[in-house]
GROMACS .gro file of C-alpha atoms in nm:
model
  376
    1MET     CA    1   0.943   0.571  -2.266
    2ALA     CA    2   0.837   0.518  -1.905
    3GLY     CA    3   0.829   0.257  -1.628
    4ILE     CA    4   0.579   0.162  -1.367
    5TYR     CA    5   0.673   0.076  -1.007
    6ILE     CA    6   0.410  -0.093  -0.780
    7HIS     CA    7   0.490  -0.085  -0.408
    8ILE     CA    8   0.356  -0.382  -0.223
    9PRO     CA    9   0.383  -0.290   0.147
   10PHE     CA   10   0.317  -0.630   0.307
   11CYS     CA   11   0.566  -0.867   0.469
   12LYS     CA   12   0.546  -1.186   0.669
   13THR     CA   13   0.792  -1.033   0.916
   14LYS     CA   14   0.985  -0.707   0.901
   15CYS     CA   15   1.364  -0.740   0.855
   16GLY     CA   16   1.555  -0.562   1.120
   17TYR     CA   17   1.752  -0.331   0.881
   18CYS     CA   18   1.454  -0.231   0.657
   19ASN     CA   19   1.330   0.127   0.658
   20PHE     CA   20   1.105   0.103   0.351
   21PHE     CA   21   0.734   0.149   0.423
   22SER     CA   22   0.597  -0.199   0.496
   23LEU     CA   23   0.379  -0.377   0.744
   24ALA     CA   24   0.426  -0.724   0.895
   25SER     CA   25   0.074  -0.821   0.810
   26SER     CA   26  -0.140  -0.967   0.534
   27LYS     CA   27  -0.448  -0.772   0.637
   28PHE     CA   28  -0.610  -0.559   0.367
   29ILE     CA   29  -0.431  -0.729   0.084
   30ARG     CA   30  -0.754  -0.782  -0.109
   31GLU     CA   31  -0.854  -0.416  -0.059
   32PHE     CA   32  -0.502  -0.306  -0.153
   33HIS     CA   33  -0.501  -0.511  -0.478
   34GLU     CA   34  -0.828  -0.343  -0.583
   35ALA     CA   35  -0.693   0.001  -0.483
   36ILE     CA   36  -0.375  -0.042  -0.702
   37ILE     CA   37  -0.593  -0.093  -1.005
   38LYS     CA   38  -0.807   0.208  -0.918
   39GLU     CA   39  -0.496   0.427  -0.871
   40ALA     CA   40  -0.358   0.314  -1.207
   41ASP     CA   41  -0.692   0.404  -1.364
   42LEU     CA   42  -0.670   0.756  -1.213
   43HIS     CA   43  -0.322   0.806  -1.363
   44LYS     CA   44  -0.372   0.654  -1.706
   45GLY     CA   45  -0.439   0.996  -1.880
   46THR     CA   46  -0.107   1.137  -1.764
   47PHE     CA   47   0.089   0.848  -1.914
   48ALA     CA   48  -0.140   0.785  -2.216
   49ASP     CA   49   0.128   0.875  -2.472
   50GLN     CA   50   0.415   0.687  -2.301
   51ASP     CA   51   0.544   0.355  -2.409
   52ILE     CA   52   0.578   0.146  -2.092
   53HIS     CA   53   0.896  -0.063  -2.117
   54THR     CA   54   0.930  -0.178  -1.757
   55ILE     CA   55   0.693  -0.287  -1.474
   56TYR     CA   56   0.845  -0.350  -1.131
   57PHE     CA   57   0.672  -0.505  -0.827
   58GLY     CA   58   0.870  -0.396  -0.526
   59GLY     CA   59   0.815  -0.378  -0.156
   60GLY     CA   60   0.775  -0.498   0.106
   61THR     CA   61   0.726  -0.841  -0.024
   62PRO     CA   62   0.539  -0.845  -0.355
   63SER     CA   63   0.518  -1.222  -0.348
   64MET     CA   64   0.272  -1.180  -0.055
   65LEU     CA   65   0.011  -1.119  -0.330
   66ASN     CA   66  -0.119  -1.434  -0.490
   67PRO     CA   67  -0.053  -1.481  -0.860
   68ASN     CA   68  -0.418  -1.407  -0.947
   69GLN     CA   69  -0.395  -1.069  -0.781
   70ILE     CA   70  -0.070  -0.990  -0.963
   71SER     CA   71  -0.227  -1.104  -1.292
   72ASP     CA   72  -0.524  -0.874  -1.237
   73ILE     CA   73  -0.290  -0.574  -1.205
   74LEU     CA   74  -0.092  -0.673  -1.510
   75LYS     CA   75  -0.402  -0.729  -1.716
   76PHE     CA   76  -0.526  -0.384  -1.631
   77LEU     CA   77  -0.191  -0.217  -1.715
   78HIS     CA   78  -0.174  -0.402  -2.050
   79ALA     CA   79  -0.533  -0.303  -2.133
   80GLU     CA   80  -0.512   0.066  -2.036
   81TYR     CA   81  -0.147   0.150  -2.091
   82ASN     CA   82   0.081   0.102  -2.388
   83VAL     CA   83   0.293  -0.183  -2.237
   84LEU     CA   84   0.554  -0.286  -2.493
   85ALA     CA   85   0.552  -0.652  -2.603
   86ASP     CA   86   0.914  -0.693  -2.478
   87ALA     CA   87   0.861  -0.499  -2.151
   88GLU     CA   88   1.075  -0.609  -1.861
   89ILE     CA   89   0.840  -0.723  -1.582
   90THR     CA   90   1.011  -0.773  -1.253
   91LEU     CA   91   0.884  -0.927  -0.926
   92GLU     CA   92   1.084  -0.902  -0.603
   93ALA     CA   93   1.046  -1.228  -0.411
   94ASN     CA   94   1.184  -1.388  -0.098
   95PRO     CA   95   1.347  -1.725  -0.144
   96ASP     CA   96   1.094  -1.903   0.073
   97ASP     CA   97   0.813  -1.781  -0.161
   98CYS     CA   98   0.970  -1.938  -0.466
   99SER     CA   99   0.773  -2.258  -0.467
  100GLU     CA  100   0.732  -2.466  -0.782
  101GLU     CA  101   0.369  -2.362  -0.790
  102ASN     CA  102   0.441  -1.986  -0.758
  103LEU     CA  103   0.721  -1.992  -1.007
  104ALA     CA  104   0.508  -2.162  -1.269
  105ALA     CA  105   0.216  -1.919  -1.203
  106TRP     CA  106   0.444  -1.616  -1.224
  107GLN     CA  107   0.589  -1.735  -1.553
  108ASN     CA  108   0.237  -1.795  -1.685
  109ILE     CA  109   0.106  -1.444  -1.596
  110GLY     CA  110   0.395  -1.261  -1.768
  111ILE     CA  111   0.660  -1.203  -1.502
  112ASN     CA  112   0.986  -1.240  -1.692
  113ARG     CA  113   1.238  -1.123  -1.434
  114LEU     CA  114   1.279  -1.200  -1.068
  115SER     CA  115   1.479  -1.013  -0.800
  116ILE     CA  116   1.563  -1.251  -0.511
  117GLY     CA  117   1.678  -1.118  -0.174
  118ILE     CA  118   1.913  -1.393  -0.061
  119GLN     CA  119   2.146  -1.138   0.124
  120SER     CA  120   2.399  -1.403   0.222
  121PHE     CA  121   2.474  -1.777   0.199
  122ARG     CA  122   2.574  -1.784   0.575
  123GLU     CA  123   2.306  -1.872   0.824
  124GLN     CA  124   2.454  -1.643   1.096
  125ASP     CA  125   2.419  -1.347   0.863
  126LEU     CA  126   2.061  -1.422   0.792
  127ILE     CA  127   1.982  -1.447   1.160
  128TYR     CA  128   2.153  -1.109   1.229
  129LEU     CA  129   1.947  -0.959   0.948
  130GLN     CA  130   1.629  -1.123   1.075
  131ARG     CA  131   1.561  -1.296   0.746
  132ASN     CA  132   1.310  -1.580   0.733
  133HIS     CA  133   1.473  -1.811   0.476
  134LYS     CA  134   1.746  -2.064   0.551
  135ALA     CA  135   2.091  -2.058   0.395
  136GLU     CA  136   2.081  -2.429   0.323
  137SER     CA  137   1.771  -2.374   0.094
  138ILE     CA  138   1.916  -2.099  -0.127
  139PHE     CA  139   2.077  -2.321  -0.393
  140ALA     CA  140   1.763  -2.540  -0.431
  141THR     CA  141   1.553  -2.213  -0.473
  142ILE     CA  142   1.784  -2.088  -0.743
  143GLN     CA  143   1.775  -2.422  -0.923
  144SER     CA  144   1.392  -2.413  -0.911
  145ILE     CA  145   1.392  -2.060  -1.057
  146GLN     CA  146   1.608  -2.171  -1.346
  147LYS     CA  147   1.418  -2.493  -1.404
  148ASN     CA  148   1.094  -2.292  -1.430
  149GLY     CA  149   1.238  -2.077  -1.715
  150PHE     CA  150   1.358  -1.768  -1.529
  151ASN     CA  151   1.690  -1.711  -1.698
  152ASN     CA  152   1.665  -1.341  -1.628
  153PHE     CA  153   1.690  -1.301  -1.250
  154SER     CA  154   1.893  -1.105  -1.002
  155LEU     CA  155   2.031  -1.185  -0.657
  156ASP     CA  156   2.075  -0.936  -0.375
  157LEU     CA  157   2.368  -0.953  -0.143
  158ILE     CA  158   2.454  -0.748   0.171
  159TYR     CA  159   2.801  -0.673   0.292
  160GLY     CA  160   2.947  -0.510   0.603
  161ILE     CA  161   2.751  -0.747   0.835
  162PRO     CA  162   2.916  -0.798   1.173
  163GLY     CA  163   3.088  -1.133   1.173
  164LEU     CA  164   3.119  -1.145   0.794
  165ASN     CA  165   3.503  -1.141   0.745
  166ASP     CA  166   3.672  -1.072   0.417
  167ASP     CA  167   3.705  -1.442   0.321
  168ASP     CA  168   3.342  -1.505   0.402
  169TRP     CA  169   3.246  -1.215   0.181
  170ARG     CA  170   3.459  -1.342  -0.109
  171ARG     CA  171   3.290  -1.685  -0.072
  172ASN     CA  172   2.944  -1.517  -0.084
  173ILE     CA  173   3.032  -1.338  -0.405
  174ILE     CA  174   3.176  -1.649  -0.571
  175MET     CA  175   2.889  -1.867  -0.461
  176ALA     CA  176   2.640  -1.618  -0.609
  177ALA     CA  177   2.829  -1.597  -0.937
  178GLU     CA  178   2.861  -1.975  -0.967
  179THR     CA  179   2.477  -2.008  -0.975
  180GLY     CA  180   2.491  -1.874  -1.328
  181VAL     CA  181   2.298  -1.556  -1.240
  182GLU     CA  182   2.354  -1.270  -1.476
  183HIS     CA  183   2.277  -0.980  -1.236
  184ILE     CA  184   2.384  -0.913  -0.876
  185SER     CA  185   2.300  -0.619  -0.657
  186ALA     CA  186   2.528  -0.571  -0.354
  187TYR     CA  187   2.452  -0.320  -0.075
  188ALA     CA  188   2.635  -0.211   0.237
  189LEU     CA  189   2.444  -0.270   0.559
  190THR     CA  190   2.341   0.063   0.689
  191ILE     CA  191   2.175   0.156   1.016
  192GLU     CA  192   1.856   0.342   0.942
  193ALA     CA  193   1.668   0.537   1.207
  194ASN     CA  194   1.359   0.377   1.364
  195THR     CA  195   1.445   0.023   1.256
  196ALA     CA  196   1.472  -0.284   1.483
  197LEU     CA  197   1.840  -0.303   1.405
  198SER     CA  198   1.903   0.052   1.522
  199TYR     CA  199   1.710  -0.006   1.846
  200ASN     CA  200   1.898  -0.335   1.914
  201ILE     CA  201   2.231  -0.162   1.863
  202LEU     CA  202   2.139   0.127   2.097
  203LYS     CA  203   2.047  -0.134   2.359
  204ASN     CA  204   2.381  -0.310   2.303
  205GLN     CA  205   2.196  -0.627   2.213
  206ILE     CA  206   2.377  -0.672   1.887
  207ILE     CA  207   2.711  -0.550   1.739
  208ALA     CA  208   2.706  -0.239   1.511
  209PRO     CA  209   2.838  -0.269   1.152
  210ASP     CA  210   3.198  -0.163   1.108
  211GLU     CA  211   3.239   0.100   0.843
  212ASP     CA  212   3.599   0.003   0.767
  213ALA     CA  213   3.490  -0.352   0.701
  214ALA     CA  214   3.218  -0.224   0.457
  215VAL     CA  215   3.482  -0.024   0.268
  216ARG     CA  216   3.709  -0.333   0.244
  217HIS     CA  217   3.413  -0.544   0.126
  218PHE     CA  218   3.325  -0.292  -0.148
  219LYS     CA  219   3.687  -0.297  -0.272
  220ILE     CA  220   3.676  -0.681  -0.274
  221LEU     CA  221   3.361  -0.659  -0.473
  222GLN     CA  222   3.509  -0.420  -0.723
  223ASP     CA  223   3.823  -0.635  -0.771
  224LEU     CA  224   3.647  -0.974  -0.779
  225MET     CA  225   3.339  -0.919  -0.993
  226PRO     CA  226   3.513  -0.834  -1.328
  227ASN     CA  227   3.714  -1.157  -1.291
  228LEU     CA  228   3.386  -1.347  -1.261
  229GLY     CA  229   3.255  -1.193  -1.579
  230PHE     CA  230   3.046  -0.913  -1.432
  231GLU     CA  231   3.036  -0.550  -1.556
  232HIS     CA  232   3.016  -0.297  -1.270
  233TYR     CA  233   2.763  -0.060  -1.432
  234GLU     CA  234   2.634   0.124  -1.123
  235ILE     CA  235   2.775   0.151  -0.773
  236SER     CA  236   2.571  -0.133  -0.628
  237ASN     CA  237   2.488  -0.323  -0.948
  238PHE     CA  238   2.667  -0.580  -1.162
  239ALA     CA  239   2.567  -0.751  -1.483
  240ARG     CA  240   2.688  -1.025  -1.720
  241ASN     CA  241   2.612  -1.008  -2.089
  242LYS     CA  242   2.456  -0.663  -2.064
  243LYS     CA  243   2.172  -0.797  -1.850
  244TYR     CA  244   2.123  -0.458  -1.675
  245SER     CA  245   1.813  -0.389  -1.474
  246ARG     CA  246   1.615  -0.193  -1.736
  247HIS     CA  247   1.384  -0.055  -1.472
  248ASN     CA  248   1.655   0.083  -1.241
  249THR     CA  249   1.863   0.209  -1.525
  250ALA     CA  250   1.567   0.417  -1.634
  251TYR     CA  251   1.578   0.587  -1.290
  252TRP     CA  252   1.945   0.670  -1.336
  253THR     CA  253   1.889   0.806  -1.681
  254LYS     CA  254   1.593   1.029  -1.577
  255GLU     CA  255   1.322   0.853  -1.771
  256ALA     CA  256   0.960   0.906  -1.662
  257TYR     CA  257   0.809   0.657  -1.410
  258LEU     CA  258   0.477   0.612  -1.233
  259GLY     CA  259   0.469   0.488  -0.881
  260LEU     CA  260   0.161   0.306  -0.750
  261GLY     CA  261   0.095   0.214  -0.389
  262PRO     CA  262   0.162   0.383  -0.053
  263SER     CA  263   0.496   0.565  -0.030
  264ALA     CA  264   0.561   0.515  -0.408
  265HIS     CA  265   0.725   0.806  -0.598
  266SER     CA  266   0.657   0.921  -0.956
  267TYR     CA  267   0.847   1.146  -1.199
  268PHE     CA  268   0.709   1.300  -1.524
  269ASN     CA  269   0.786   1.625  -1.712
  270ASN     CA  270   1.009   1.763  -1.435
  271LYS     CA  271   0.730   1.709  -1.177
  272ARG     CA  272   0.765   1.461  -0.886
  273TRP     CA  273   0.498   1.336  -0.664
  274TRP     CA  274   0.484   1.082  -0.383
  275ASN     CA  275   0.204   0.891  -0.214
  276ILE     CA  276   0.134   0.901   0.159
  277SER     CA  277   0.313   0.640   0.370
  278SER     CA  278   0.004   0.501   0.533
  279LEU     CA  279  -0.196   0.208   0.414
  280ASN     CA  280  -0.524   0.312   0.576
  281GLN     CA  281  -0.507   0.670   0.442
  282TYR     CA  282  -0.399   0.538   0.101
  283LEU     CA  283  -0.694   0.301   0.079
  284SER     CA  284  -0.936   0.567   0.200
  285SER     CA  285  -0.813   0.826  -0.045
  286ILE     CA  286  -0.817   0.592  -0.344
  287ASN     CA  287  -1.164   0.461  -0.265
  288ASN     CA  288  -1.288   0.823  -0.267
  289GLY     CA  289  -1.132   0.877  -0.608
  290VAL     CA  290  -0.863   1.108  -0.480
  291LEU     CA  291  -0.490   1.055  -0.538
  292PRO     CA  292  -0.309   1.038  -0.200
  293SER     CA  293  -0.005   1.233  -0.304
  294GLU     CA  294   0.199   1.551  -0.272
  295TYR     CA  295   0.396   1.697  -0.557
  296GLU     CA  296   0.668   1.945  -0.646
  297VAL     CA  297   0.780   2.096  -0.976
  298LEU     CA  298   1.159   2.065  -1.000
  299ASP     CA  299   1.341   2.387  -1.079
  300HIS     CA  300   1.645   2.402  -1.307
  301GLN     CA  301   1.893   2.372  -1.020
  302THR     CA  302   1.717   2.064  -0.874
  303GLN     CA  303   1.698   1.899  -1.214
  304PHE     CA  304   2.075   1.952  -1.262
  305ASN     CA  305   2.164   1.829  -0.919
  306GLU     CA  306   1.951   1.518  -0.964
  307TYR     CA  307   2.111   1.448  -1.304
  308LEU     CA  308   2.454   1.456  -1.127
  309MET     CA  309   2.327   1.241  -0.841
  310THR     CA  310   2.197   0.963  -1.069
  311GLY     CA  311   2.433   0.978  -1.360
  312LEU     CA  312   2.759   0.991  -1.164
  313ARG     CA  313   2.660   0.663  -0.986
  314THR     CA  314   2.693   0.481  -1.316
  315GLN     CA  315   2.972   0.380  -1.556
  316TRP     CA  316   2.826   0.608  -1.814
  317GLY     CA  317   2.869   0.927  -1.611
  318VAL     CA  318   2.709   1.257  -1.714
  319SER     CA  319   2.719   1.415  -2.060
  320LEU     CA  320   2.859   1.762  -2.105
  321LYS     CA  321   2.641   1.807  -2.410
  322ILE     CA  322   2.331   1.727  -2.206
  323ILE     CA  323   2.427   1.961  -1.930
  324GLU     CA  324   2.484   2.252  -2.170
  325GLU     CA  325   2.166   2.186  -2.375
  326MET     CA  326   1.929   2.110  -2.082
  327TYR     CA  327   2.054   2.335  -1.804
  328GLY     CA  328   2.219   2.626  -1.988
  329LYS     CA  329   2.564   2.777  -2.028
  330GLU     CA  330   2.583   2.923  -1.672
  331ILE     CA  331   2.532   2.583  -1.514
  332PHE     CA  332   2.749   2.418  -1.778
  333HIS     CA  333   3.046   2.652  -1.697
  334TYR     CA  334   2.988   2.610  -1.323
  335PHE     CA  335   3.006   2.230  -1.363
  336LEU     CA  336   3.329   2.253  -1.566
  337GLN     CA  337   3.484   2.478  -1.300
  338GLN     CA  338   3.379   2.239  -1.017
  339SER     CA  339   3.502   1.937  -1.206
  340GLU     CA  340   3.842   2.074  -1.307
  341ARG     CA  341   4.019   2.032  -0.973
  342LYS     CA  342   3.885   1.679  -0.921
  343ILE     CA  343   3.991   1.583  -1.272
  344LYS     CA  344   4.350   1.703  -1.184
  345GLN     CA  345   4.330   1.502  -0.870
  346GLY     CA  346   4.232   1.184  -1.060
  347ILE     CA  347   3.894   1.163  -0.895
  348LEU     CA  348   3.702   1.248  -1.207
  349PHE     CA  349   3.788   1.183  -1.568
  350LEU     CA  350   3.661   1.303  -1.906
  351GLN     CA  351   3.599   1.047  -2.176
  352ASN     CA  352   3.394   1.086  -2.493
  353GLU     CA  353   3.253   1.417  -2.370
  354LYS     CA  354   3.128   1.259  -2.053
  355ILE     CA  355   3.245   1.312  -1.692
  356GLN     CA  356   3.276   1.000  -1.475
  357ILE     CA  357   3.397   0.921  -1.128
  358HIS     CA  358   3.715   0.712  -1.133
  359ARG     CA  359   3.625   0.361  -0.996
  360ASP     CA  360   3.882   0.394  -0.717
  361PHE     CA  361   3.661   0.670  -0.572
  362TRP     CA  362   3.316   0.515  -0.622
  363ILE     CA  363   3.301   0.430  -0.256
  364GLN     CA  364   3.318   0.808  -0.189
  365SER     CA  365   3.071   0.899  -0.461
  366ASP     CA  366   2.815   1.066  -0.235
  367GLY     CA  367   3.058   1.328  -0.104
  368ILE     CA  368   3.210   1.381  -0.454
  369ILE     CA  369   2.868   1.436  -0.605
  370ALA     CA  370   2.767   1.675  -0.330
  371ASP     CA  371   3.076   1.883  -0.402
  372LEU     CA  372   2.972   1.920  -0.763
  373MET     CA  373   2.609   2.015  -0.697
  374LEU     CA  374   2.485   2.367  -0.751
  375VAL     CA  375   2.396   2.529  -0.424
  376CYS     CA  376   2.244   2.875  -0.412
   0.00000   0.00000   0.00000
């Protein structure tokens, strides 16, 4: 099976912390919408034999496209790709785009899951993050989402925001859970290069995030979410009633995916390619019938390292059987040797022939995974 990701690079305004490729403009949306369909047409032969079980509109702000434009893209994908009848079709949306009219239209055209970037229920946090929506409108937005039949939706939260103390963070978590949502993603605020946030911190115009506070907030999250009925299935993701994000889970389990739009990445048969991060060059290339991408074929070592990098972020860990069968005995024995010390230290554990990171060390996962990778 495979998934399709569609990168919509338009925003009303650019959030200060965001380093994804996006433009604070609506110019060229019509040309872009046509180009996405052309690009999907150019790729259809590669994915002809794949069952498509997820489609994900990400960004940027996908809700900048009008419902008719989103519908056109979906109609083409359903016509030319083998999209399963029960495919998860997700749209990322800002709270202020979730009008009754839009919600009804999205439901009508086949969107069956929403991912809503609320980030915080505190107005001061939204101001710091340079978000457009107001804290006071969040509950009304969520009620509208539910009233319009979207039972499968996710809320995004951000922690480690300066001024967000531990009690505030607990309240944010509880308020999100009490909406009845069955999926929450929670991310630490990070300072990315060349963002407005990084420039404002360098100029001493705003306070930088405190890493110690982010670590505390993650621990609070880990402790509180199970009590609220959520399963911590990936470092940043929590689900009730097994309502995992099927699309993102496919990334973590190394399924094939096609990325459409500028800066989008794809993966298929141990080959990865990525589109240019320029809207003008993307449009020009697609209109000339040329895919605007570079690619690489992943060698055995890279495949193994990526399997560790994705699998060890989840509650399912990595399979010793898969490592031995897919990557060979030499890499298998290397991994066992690297893991042994960390198992003795209680950092890793072996269960049902799978190696997992102990939850107490999930906050340190990047460093742990790096230590386990094969470096030649």
